[in-house]
XYZ file of C-alpha atoms in Angstrom:
681
model
C 20.421 1.299 -35.929
C 23.338 -0.180 -33.999
C 24.882 3.279 -33.628
C 21.619 4.592 -32.213
C 21.429 1.724 -29.716
C 25.066 2.252 -28.718
C 24.558 5.996 -28.260
C 21.410 5.374 -26.276
C 23.219 2.900 -24.042
C 26.144 5.259 -23.485
C 23.882 8.198 -22.678
C 21.099 6.350 -20.889
C 21.731 8.296 -17.661
C 21.276 11.589 -19.524
C 18.164 10.329 -21.320
C 16.704 9.259 -17.986
C 17.297 12.727 -16.521
C 15.583 14.313 -19.527
C 12.642 11.930 -19.133
C 12.438 12.623 -15.383
C 12.655 16.378 -16.020
C 9.810 16.297 -18.574
C 7.636 13.971 -16.472
C 8.000 16.102 -13.353
C 7.273 19.278 -15.304
C 4.155 17.790 -16.904
C 2.806 16.541 -13.563
C 3.403 19.885 -11.852
C 1.724 21.837 -14.670
C -1.190 19.405 -14.516
C -1.593 20.100 -10.791
C -1.404 23.887 -11.151
C -4.641 25.904 -11.500
C -5.313 26.612 -15.162
C -6.799 30.088 -14.863
C -4.831 33.150 -15.830
C -2.921 35.201 -13.278
C -3.877 38.794 -12.466
C -0.871 40.954 -13.285
C -1.094 43.039 -10.089
C -0.300 41.858 -6.573
C -3.098 42.926 -4.206
C -1.787 43.441 -0.660
C -4.326 44.501 1.913
C -3.380 47.542 3.976
C -0.481 48.539 1.686
C -0.323 51.518 -0.712
C -1.080 50.805 -4.382
C 2.387 50.721 -5.948
C 1.297 50.620 -9.589
C -0.071 53.241 -11.980
C -3.652 54.505 -11.701
C -5.924 51.554 -12.467
C -8.998 51.982 -14.682
C -11.665 49.336 -15.259
C -10.735 47.516 -18.508
C -14.330 46.251 -18.902
C -17.691 46.236 -17.145
C -17.775 43.976 -14.096
C -19.836 43.390 -10.962
C -18.571 44.014 -7.421
C -18.518 40.721 -5.579
C -19.643 40.460 -2.002
C -17.018 39.307 0.468
C -17.176 35.860 2.020
C -18.083 37.427 5.360
C -20.978 39.315 3.804
C -22.328 36.188 2.130
C -21.991 34.147 5.325
C -23.745 36.865 7.304
C -26.567 37.039 4.740
C -26.983 33.259 4.783
C -27.051 33.195 8.580
C -29.728 35.875 8.566
C -31.874 33.913 6.080
C -31.506 30.739 8.140
C -32.386 32.471 11.412
C -35.454 34.210 9.870
C -36.684 31.196 7.932
C -40.213 30.077 8.943
C -40.753 26.297 9.228
C -43.716 24.523 7.593
C -46.201 22.141 9.307
C -48.807 19.943 7.601
C -52.415 19.906 8.895
C -54.068 16.499 8.322
C -57.909 16.821 7.909
C -58.362 13.054 7.690
C -57.101 12.594 11.242
C -59.677 15.135 12.504
C -62.551 13.283 10.793
C -61.348 9.946 12.149
C -61.020 11.325 15.694
C -64.553 12.763 15.626
C -66.000 9.527 14.227
C -64.180 7.482 16.875
C -65.436 9.846 19.578
C -69.090 9.219 18.603
C -68.518 5.482 18.841
C -66.644 5.718 22.135
C -69.414 7.681 23.844
C -71.702 4.647 23.746
C -68.873 2.404 24.970
C -67.596 4.563 27.838
C -70.876 5.798 29.321
C -73.574 3.564 30.782
C -77.044 3.339 29.228
C -78.648 5.097 32.190
C -76.377 8.124 31.736
C -76.872 8.163 27.982
C -80.666 8.059 28.349
C -80.578 11.254 30.344
C -77.550 13.223 29.047
C -76.395 11.798 25.711
C -76.987 14.993 23.771
C -75.186 17.133 26.343
C -72.181 14.791 26.333
C -72.061 14.687 22.513
C -72.228 18.469 22.289
C -69.467 18.879 24.901
C -67.148 16.361 23.209
C -67.749 17.931 19.809
C -67.075 21.425 21.160
C -63.731 20.453 22.758
C -62.596 18.543 19.699
C -63.431 21.535 17.496
C -61.337 23.754 19.754
C -58.435 21.281 19.885
C -58.346 20.691 16.157
C -59.157 24.271 15.178
C -55.406 24.840 14.817
C -54.311 21.277 15.352
C -52.553 18.930 17.757
C -48.791 18.539 17.397
C -46.841 15.565 18.545
C -43.842 16.279 20.817
C -41.377 18.242 18.757
C -38.412 20.561 19.147
C -39.734 23.218 21.432
C -39.842 26.755 20.037
C -40.926 30.071 21.470
C -44.689 30.599 21.554
C -44.426 33.733 19.419
C -42.271 32.011 16.799
C -44.128 32.255 13.467
C -44.747 29.028 11.543
C -46.647 28.117 8.389
C -49.568 25.683 8.745
C -50.347 23.993 5.423
C -53.906 22.928 4.729
C -53.824 21.409 1.283
C -52.380 24.015 -1.091
C -52.972 26.884 1.309
C -50.463 27.900 4.012
C -51.501 30.065 6.949
C -49.000 31.908 9.139
C -49.659 31.400 12.835
C -47.671 31.503 16.062
C -46.155 28.254 17.272
C -47.922 28.692 20.625
C -51.357 28.426 18.958
C -50.789 24.748 18.160
C -51.748 22.312 20.898
C -48.937 20.070 22.041
C -49.874 16.634 23.330
C -48.331 17.454 26.676
C -50.704 20.437 27.031
C -53.921 18.435 26.416
C -54.403 17.044 29.995
C -54.440 20.524 31.532
C -56.758 21.784 28.814
C -59.245 18.906 29.356
C -59.241 19.187 33.155
C -59.866 22.922 33.014
C -62.763 22.673 30.565
C -64.428 19.681 32.306
C -64.227 21.432 35.693
C -65.945 24.475 34.225
C -68.801 22.437 32.687
C -71.818 20.818 34.319
C -70.348 17.385 33.568
C -67.874 17.342 36.436
C -69.370 14.151 37.836
C -68.527 12.393 34.551
C -64.904 13.586 34.486
C -63.252 10.107 34.654
C -65.336 8.814 31.753
C -64.744 11.969 29.679
C -60.967 11.861 30.247
C -60.915 8.197 29.267
C -62.813 8.992 26.084
C -60.538 11.886 25.053
C -57.300 10.007 25.839
C -58.391 7.129 23.634
C -59.476 9.118 20.602
C -57.194 12.175 20.427
C -54.396 11.800 17.852
C -51.899 14.428 16.612
C -52.752 15.793 13.193
C -50.007 18.394 12.749
C -46.569 17.179 11.524
C -43.403 19.145 10.803
C -42.712 19.122 7.041
C -38.892 18.993 7.053
C -38.478 18.301 3.347
C -40.620 21.240 2.240
C -39.031 23.525 4.839
C -35.550 22.619 3.563
C -36.558 23.130 -0.065
C -37.869 26.588 0.749
C -34.681 27.390 2.662
C -32.479 26.147 -0.187
C -34.498 28.193 -2.623
C -33.899 31.344 -0.589
C -30.193 30.572 -0.174
C -29.809 29.912 -3.893
C -31.486 33.217 -4.641
C -28.780 35.137 -2.785
C -26.998 37.586 -5.025
C -23.220 37.342 -4.831
C -22.736 40.805 -6.231
C -23.554 44.310 -5.066
C -23.331 47.016 -7.655
C -21.160 47.186 -10.747
C -18.252 49.129 -12.233
C -18.390 50.494 -15.758
C -15.500 50.346 -18.177
C -13.121 53.305 -17.876
C -14.029 54.057 -14.252
C -10.968 54.707 -12.085
C -10.652 51.940 -9.525
C -7.639 53.027 -7.487
C -4.974 55.681 -7.772
C -1.270 55.270 -7.177
C -0.469 55.574 -3.461
C -4.007 54.867 -2.218
C -4.282 52.321 0.593
C -5.725 48.981 -0.516
C -8.541 48.429 1.966
C -12.323 48.523 2.371
C -14.345 49.116 -0.774
C -11.195 49.513 -2.901
C -10.004 46.059 -1.835
C -13.390 44.493 -2.655
C -13.426 46.083 -6.112
C -9.866 44.976 -6.849
C -10.635 41.405 -5.807
C -13.744 41.461 -7.994
C -11.703 42.720 -10.954
C -9.075 40.029 -10.355
C -11.651 37.243 -10.316
C -13.442 38.565 -13.404
C -10.139 39.060 -15.229
C -8.989 35.501 -14.533
C -12.356 34.008 -15.485
C -12.434 35.894 -18.806
C -9.075 34.353 -19.774
C -10.743 30.935 -19.876
C -11.002 29.931 -23.517
C -9.422 27.229 -25.639
C -6.803 29.509 -27.161
C -5.952 31.329 -23.929
C -5.921 27.989 -22.093
C -3.177 26.726 -24.401
C -1.160 29.893 -23.920
C -1.568 29.664 -20.135
C -0.350 26.049 -20.192
C 2.600 27.134 -22.312
C 3.459 29.924 -19.869
C 3.226 27.625 -16.857
C 5.371 25.043 -18.627
C 8.117 27.580 -19.325
C 8.230 28.801 -15.732
C 8.101 25.335 -14.153
C 10.740 23.967 -16.522
C 12.942 26.975 -15.811
C 12.659 26.364 -12.051
C 13.428 22.646 -12.414
C 16.322 23.434 -14.754
C 17.842 25.767 -12.144
C 17.630 22.949 -9.602
C 19.328 20.495 -11.970
C 22.083 22.985 -12.852
C 22.666 23.728 -9.166
C 23.057 20.012 -8.404
C 25.327 19.541 -11.434
C 27.617 22.400 -10.416
C 27.817 21.919 -6.644
C 26.927 18.245 -6.069
C 28.194 16.361 -9.097
C 28.100 13.084 -7.174
C 24.346 13.470 -6.722
C 23.849 14.573 -10.327
C 25.570 11.426 -11.575
C 23.302 9.232 -9.432
C 19.876 8.925 -11.072
C 18.355 7.373 -7.947
C 19.229 10.464 -5.927
C 17.956 12.803 -8.636
C 14.705 10.825 -8.730
C 14.450 11.082 -4.956
C 14.833 14.880 -5.007
C 12.289 15.366 -7.801
C 9.871 12.975 -6.101
C 9.953 14.971 -2.869
C 9.446 18.247 -4.732
C 6.488 16.774 -6.608
C 5.016 15.335 -3.397
C 4.986 18.759 -1.711
C 3.349 20.373 -4.760
C 0.719 17.620 -4.869
C -0.160 17.871 -1.162
C -0.376 21.672 -1.292
C -2.579 21.791 -4.397
C -4.805 19.114 -2.857
C -5.327 21.173 0.302
C -5.835 24.413 -1.651
C -8.577 22.821 -3.751
C -10.253 21.508 -0.619
C -9.899 24.596 1.608
C -7.224 27.284 0.962
C -7.341 28.417 4.602
C -5.697 25.160 5.647
C -2.690 25.477 3.311
C -0.261 25.799 6.229
C -1.209 22.345 7.506
C 1.011 20.921 4.756
C 4.393 20.371 6.500
C 6.519 21.922 3.764
C 9.582 22.017 6.043
C 9.762 18.226 5.783
C 11.393 18.813 2.372
C 14.577 20.600 3.579
C 14.688 18.330 6.645
C 14.643 15.206 4.490
C 17.189 16.452 1.964
C 19.476 17.637 4.760
C 19.257 14.213 6.397
C 20.383 12.473 3.207
C 22.546 15.114 1.484
C 23.416 18.564 2.821
C 21.892 21.823 4.029
C 22.645 23.844 0.906
C 20.846 21.442 -1.415
C 17.941 21.167 1.038
C 17.461 24.942 1.189
C 17.816 25.472 -2.573
C 15.261 22.751 -3.358
C 12.920 24.206 -0.733
C 13.132 27.677 -2.311
C 12.461 26.272 -5.808
C 9.430 24.371 -4.468
C 8.059 27.484 -2.730
C 8.466 29.527 -5.931
C 6.442 26.924 -7.860
C 3.757 26.873 -5.146
C 3.426 30.639 -5.523
C 1.196 29.876 -8.544
C -1.135 27.773 -6.388
C -1.677 29.447 -3.030
C -3.631 32.598 -2.183
C -1.630 35.565 -0.844
C 1.401 34.176 -2.632
C 3.891 36.802 -1.380
C 2.951 36.206 2.252
C 3.074 32.440 1.743
C 6.463 32.453 0.013
C 8.016 34.840 2.547
C 6.790 32.735 5.434
C 7.814 29.380 3.965
C 11.280 30.552 2.895
C 11.965 31.989 6.369
C 10.720 28.749 7.947
C 12.958 26.727 5.602
C 16.004 28.814 6.526
C 15.253 28.319 10.224
C 14.881 24.579 9.623
C 18.276 24.365 7.932
C 20.011 26.531 10.548
C 18.569 24.878 13.643
C 18.218 21.178 12.905
C 21.377 19.193 13.532
C 21.824 15.548 14.456
C 18.303 14.597 13.405
C 18.701 11.158 14.960
C 18.371 12.830 18.375
C 14.641 13.045 19.032
C 14.942 16.087 21.305
C 16.527 18.092 18.461
C 13.580 17.371 16.180
C 11.022 18.468 18.787
C 12.991 21.664 19.460
C 13.171 22.359 15.733
C 9.426 21.811 15.295
C 8.796 24.295 18.085
C 11.057 26.846 16.410
C 9.411 26.350 13.008
C 5.929 26.780 14.508
C 7.070 29.907 16.365
C 8.430 31.416 13.146
C 5.136 30.748 11.369
C 3.206 32.476 14.154
C 5.573 35.460 14.389
C 5.567 36.111 10.629
C 1.768 35.750 10.387
C 1.396 38.083 13.380
C 3.608 40.669 11.648
C 1.720 40.440 8.329
C -1.627 40.811 10.112
C -0.454 43.935 11.933
C 0.777 45.430 8.648
C -2.457 44.623 6.808
C -5.021 45.342 9.538
C -3.234 47.967 11.632
C -4.274 46.210 14.860
C -4.197 42.814 16.580
C -7.959 42.455 16.941
C -8.359 40.694 13.583
C -5.959 37.830 14.311
C -7.493 34.543 13.206
C -7.128 31.861 15.867
C -7.893 29.149 13.328
C -4.772 30.079 11.347
C -2.657 29.652 14.497
C -4.166 26.185 14.882
C -3.124 25.277 11.320
C 0.444 26.371 12.158
C 0.478 24.080 15.188
C -0.953 21.177 13.181
C 1.592 21.775 10.412
C 4.386 21.783 12.991
C 3.169 18.512 14.500
C 2.923 16.990 11.016
C 6.633 17.799 10.579
C 7.365 15.120 13.196
C 6.401 12.583 10.526
C 9.823 13.215 8.984
C 11.440 10.415 11.011
C 9.224 7.540 9.801
C 9.299 9.132 6.327
C 13.108 9.027 6.304
C 12.999 5.348 7.242
C 10.586 4.669 4.365
C 12.825 6.567 1.932
C 15.858 4.575 3.059
C 14.102 1.357 2.150
C 12.617 2.651 -1.123
C 15.638 4.511 -2.517
C 18.521 2.754 -0.762
C 19.744 6.012 0.813
C 21.281 6.483 4.247
C 20.528 9.049 6.945
C 22.025 9.874 10.342
C 19.541 7.492 11.946
C 20.924 4.621 9.870
C 24.434 5.779 10.703
C 23.565 5.543 14.387
C 22.638 1.893 13.867
C 25.849 1.254 11.896
C 27.949 2.776 14.703
C 26.976 -0.070 17.034
C 30.190 -2.045 17.646
C 28.083 -5.146 18.292
C 27.047 -5.261 14.645
C 28.001 -8.457 12.799
C 30.637 -6.883 10.545
C 32.447 -5.009 13.328
C 32.378 -8.126 15.529
C 33.973 -10.052 12.699
C 36.637 -7.336 12.390
C 37.373 -7.490 16.129
C 37.800 -11.279 15.950
C 39.897 -11.503 12.760
C 41.903 -8.291 13.149
C 41.725 -7.105 16.800
C 44.562 -4.617 16.331
C 42.819 -3.027 13.336
C 39.549 -2.903 15.299
C 41.270 -1.086 18.171
C 42.927 1.265 15.697
C 39.520 1.976 14.069
C 37.984 2.800 17.453
C 40.784 5.257 18.221
C 40.471 6.859 14.773
C 36.678 7.104 15.229
C 37.096 8.962 18.526
C 39.681 11.335 17.053
C 37.644 11.954 13.886
C 34.419 12.575 15.802
C 36.120 15.179 18.010
C 37.611 16.922 14.958
C 34.261 16.902 13.120
C 32.511 18.479 16.106
C 35.164 21.193 16.220
C 34.662 22.324 12.602
C 30.918 21.614 12.358
C 31.138 18.569 10.060
C 28.887 15.499 10.264
C 30.324 13.806 13.352
C 28.117 10.720 13.105
C 29.040 10.114 9.469
C 32.789 10.442 10.043
C 32.620 8.171 13.112
C 30.881 5.417 11.150
C 33.314 5.886 8.253
C 36.231 5.522 10.670
C 34.820 2.333 12.189
C 34.566 0.646 8.783
C 37.448 2.227 6.850
C 39.870 -0.671 7.411
C 37.547 -3.685 7.145
C 39.565 -4.807 4.125
C 42.368 -5.804 6.499
C 40.297 -8.820 7.570
C 41.481 -10.549 4.384
C 45.185 -10.679 5.410
C 45.299 -9.320 8.972
C 48.849 -10.457 9.841
C 50.334 -8.351 7.032
C 49.432 -5.224 9.012
C 51.621 -4.298 11.950
C 48.799 -3.647 14.429
C 47.718 -7.302 14.130
C 51.155 -8.886 14.450
C 51.189 -10.564 17.867
C 54.714 -12.010 17.508
C 58.109 -10.834 16.304
C 57.625 -12.661 13.006
C 56.865 -10.243 10.170
C 54.920 -11.706 7.249
C 56.564 -9.210 4.886
C 60.062 -10.634 5.466
C 59.382 -13.308 2.847
C 57.990 -10.879 0.263
C 59.505 -8.308 -2.040
C 58.699 -4.649 -1.298
C 56.473 -4.510 -4.382
C 54.499 -7.594 -3.296
C 54.153 -6.187 0.219
C 52.899 -2.888 -1.174
C 50.327 -4.691 -3.319
C 48.938 -6.477 -0.239
C 48.839 -3.233 1.753
C 47.158 -1.322 -1.078
C 44.669 -4.127 -1.776
C 42.981 -3.671 1.603
C 41.154 -0.658 0.092
C 39.687 -2.644 -2.817
C 38.951 -5.600 -0.545
C 37.260 -3.306 1.941
C 34.998 -1.889 -0.788
C 34.037 -5.410 -1.863
C 33.260 -6.484 1.714
C 31.248 -3.296 2.291
C 29.147 -3.816 -0.836
C 28.597 -7.477 0.024
C 27.288 -6.390 3.451
C 25.102 -3.619 1.941
C 26.944 -0.732 3.566
C 25.759 2.661 2.218
C 27.769 4.453 -0.450
C 28.438 7.312 1.967
C 30.312 4.869 4.230
C 32.095 3.141 1.327
C 33.431 6.577 0.319
C 35.565 6.576 3.475
C 37.038 3.180 2.616
C 37.775 4.370 -0.916
C 39.419 7.697 0.022
C 41.093 7.246 3.404
C 44.533 6.854 1.787
C 43.786 9.047 -1.221
C 46.613 8.790 -3.758
C 49.421 8.619 -1.218
C 52.283 6.122 -1.532
C 53.197 3.201 0.719
C 56.356 5.115 1.602
C 58.174 2.469 3.661
C 58.120 -0.184 0.951
C 58.736 2.373 -1.779
C 61.958 3.485 -0.110
C 62.918 -0.135 0.532
C 62.416 -0.935 -3.164
C 64.375 2.159 -4.158
C 67.351 0.971 -2.143
C 67.314 -2.197 -4.210
C 66.318 -0.624 -7.528
C 66.982 2.993 -8.429
C 64.434 2.761 -11.242
C 61.523 1.953 -8.865
C 58.356 3.800 -9.858
C 56.344 5.587 -7.199
C 53.182 4.767 -9.163
C 53.617 1.081 -8.283
C 53.395 1.962 -4.607
C 50.567 4.483 -4.804
C 46.983 3.950 -3.607
C 44.416 4.140 -6.440
C 42.434 6.941 -4.819
C 40.364 8.978 -5.251
C 41.416 11.746 -2.902
C 38.950 12.896 -0.219
C 36.078 14.957 -1.631
C 34.349 16.137 1.563
C 35.312 17.546 4.935
C 34.445 14.248 6.584
C 36.661 12.100 4.331
C 39.492 14.635 4.692
C 39.201 14.448 8.490
C 39.411 10.656 8.375
C 42.579 10.732 6.257
C 44.308 13.037 8.746
C 43.140 11.122 11.822
C 43.977 7.717 10.317
C 47.531 8.728 9.403
C 48.222 10.472 12.708
C 46.824 7.658 14.873
C 48.686 4.933 12.974
C 51.975 6.779 12.998
C 51.672 7.813 16.662
C 52.535 4.244 17.686
C 56.102 4.895 16.529
C 56.644 7.844 18.876
C 59.416 7.183 21.410
C 59.236 9.087 24.707
C 56.613 11.538 23.408
C 56.638 15.122 24.611
C 54.418 18.099 23.822
C 56.925 19.411 21.330
C 57.366 16.060 19.612
C 53.626 15.563 19.266
C 53.113 19.059 17.847
C 55.892 18.573 15.270
C 54.661 15.060 14.503
C 51.080 16.176 13.705
C 52.264 19.173 11.691
C 54.624 17.004 9.642
C 51.999 14.385 8.709
C 49.172 16.783 7.842
C 51.429 19.221 5.989
C 52.789 16.370 3.886
C 49.258 15.396 2.901
C 48.557 19.010 1.938
C 51.754 19.180 -0.127
C 50.633 16.064 -1.983
C 47.332 17.876 -2.720
C 45.240 15.212 -1.006
C 42.655 17.795 0.100
C 42.392 19.608 -3.209
C 38.889 18.232 -3.935
C 37.609 18.408 -0.362
C 35.525 21.403 0.710
C 37.709 22.010 3.765
C 39.438 25.331 4.479
C 42.923 26.033 5.836
C 41.337 27.336 9.009
C 39.424 24.090 9.486
C 42.602 22.061 8.886
C 44.347 24.099 11.605
C 41.476 23.332 13.984
C 41.757 19.619 13.154
C 45.501 19.772 13.917
C 44.784 21.428 17.253
C 42.317 18.709 18.269
C 44.704 15.933 17.175
C 47.490 17.413 19.253
C 45.249 17.708 22.313
C 43.925 14.165 21.970
C 47.381 12.632 21.487
C 48.629 14.413 24.586
C 45.738 12.935 26.522
C 46.398 9.468 25.077
C 50.081 9.582 26.111
C 49.165 11.135 29.511
C 51.551 14.044 29.065
C 51.849 16.518 31.937
C 52.998 20.106 31.896
C 56.786 20.215 32.014
C 57.756 22.342 35.005
C 61.201 24.002 35.023
C 63.742 22.318 37.323
């Protein structure tokens, strides 16, 4: 039991990676669609590249989405609305009219003309309510057919046959003027206005039920294909009826794979492919970025971002596949480049796109477009902390999306008339969503404790508390760090390294000298040398200890690991040569190991640049009457010695880049010493 616990403790980092690998794979497989995959890629407008295809079973030809939408629109436009005719209202109106006659007309008029008035009122009410009176409603054309429901019977009439309330005044005036009751017009109008009520009402619920019934009755198929029928021959163009049949076969094929046994096999297949993709990512990181592989937080961060992109894409695809390009997939390489490097960002992006090929429609088009966009993102985005660069990059990414989609549409359709403007809008929205990368990077910094160029920009502020403390306790070291930062930044720009990172590393690389500032020559304000009272070995220990002390101070002040790397490696495994030679004069058996920095040696271009710049700047103070020739020899001597001692063996810096760094150092030193061209006398 103890052995198991000990082994688990020793290999806990490996066990965590295995757990993270399995968890990520399970979550991705869970998000993937569980239907089977059709074994042929259907590309509209392209020749059929496979063998002659025969129907493996009977299946129906599905109507296209456009056909179904068109059929639905036609049903909706031709649908006849229903109106209810209320007989009770008619009876009430007529009864009220009989009562109102005696109230409106005087007794003298009723004695002489009551029967005539009653007959006239009854006649007009019969005409008005023959079809019915409709309250103000959405106005339709007079010849628009409608159904008028009287109980269980529905009669088709024209909308114009129904009286609208607004039409009643004209109708009454016309009929009264034509009768022999013109003298009683005010009383008659008063009577009708008081008793007439609408009795026809639009039946929205019944109308909608009838419409839904018709829409639900739509057939989504047109015709069928029998087993053994040839569907398409090799070389035929995939378009028109052939394309519809192939899509129908694909959908039927994938739906028939749905069973408990096939479901398990499909899950198994997905699991193999997803695990293989994730394994390739892990192996890539292990081979080319061992420092990231050994850091479980960074591995978790990478897998989390991959999983986030898969989740967002599957979510959008389930909601509406047409909007899949709204997902800002290029945030993934942007984020990983901001925290790590371009190569890892691009590789992770490609792995993610390959996994998403199982999810999205038109997978080849999607993968081609996203991989090209990812490459453009990696190639164009530099110095992400500069807002203008991000906006320019977003514009370039959006342009690439549009250009590639334009090209695919031309290939598939053979013209530009079928371009979908809505797709262009999704590209623009996806590009704008990419701008969210800056606040996202800030969130990741706080969640995962990582550092980006934007954080480096904040750390480069010389008014920060730690750098102010350095300038107060060790002003000479602070001035030296500023000079090294300027030299290192210029060299990094020349060879395309991370200039912001190397500048910040240079500013903080000597903070350990705050512990014993007077033991370093740049801080000695008087002729008294603190080392005069120490042995060479003790002096070397103090000099060497500034690296360890600097690491401790950096960790106490929560400086990022990427910055601490510069403190750790800026002397590599070189020796404190002055005190070593001094000790050797006193003791022939002096060991160089006692005077050697603990290392490690630089392991990146940026840390290698800092080592060269730090050594050259510090040693340049000893130059007497500098000339162009002296400076050139001086720089060559220092850098070549570092190369001979194999200080750059683990750094990914080339000989050509080292020569460029030498050139910049020589130029900068000449400017510092204000050298002029030596003219012949």
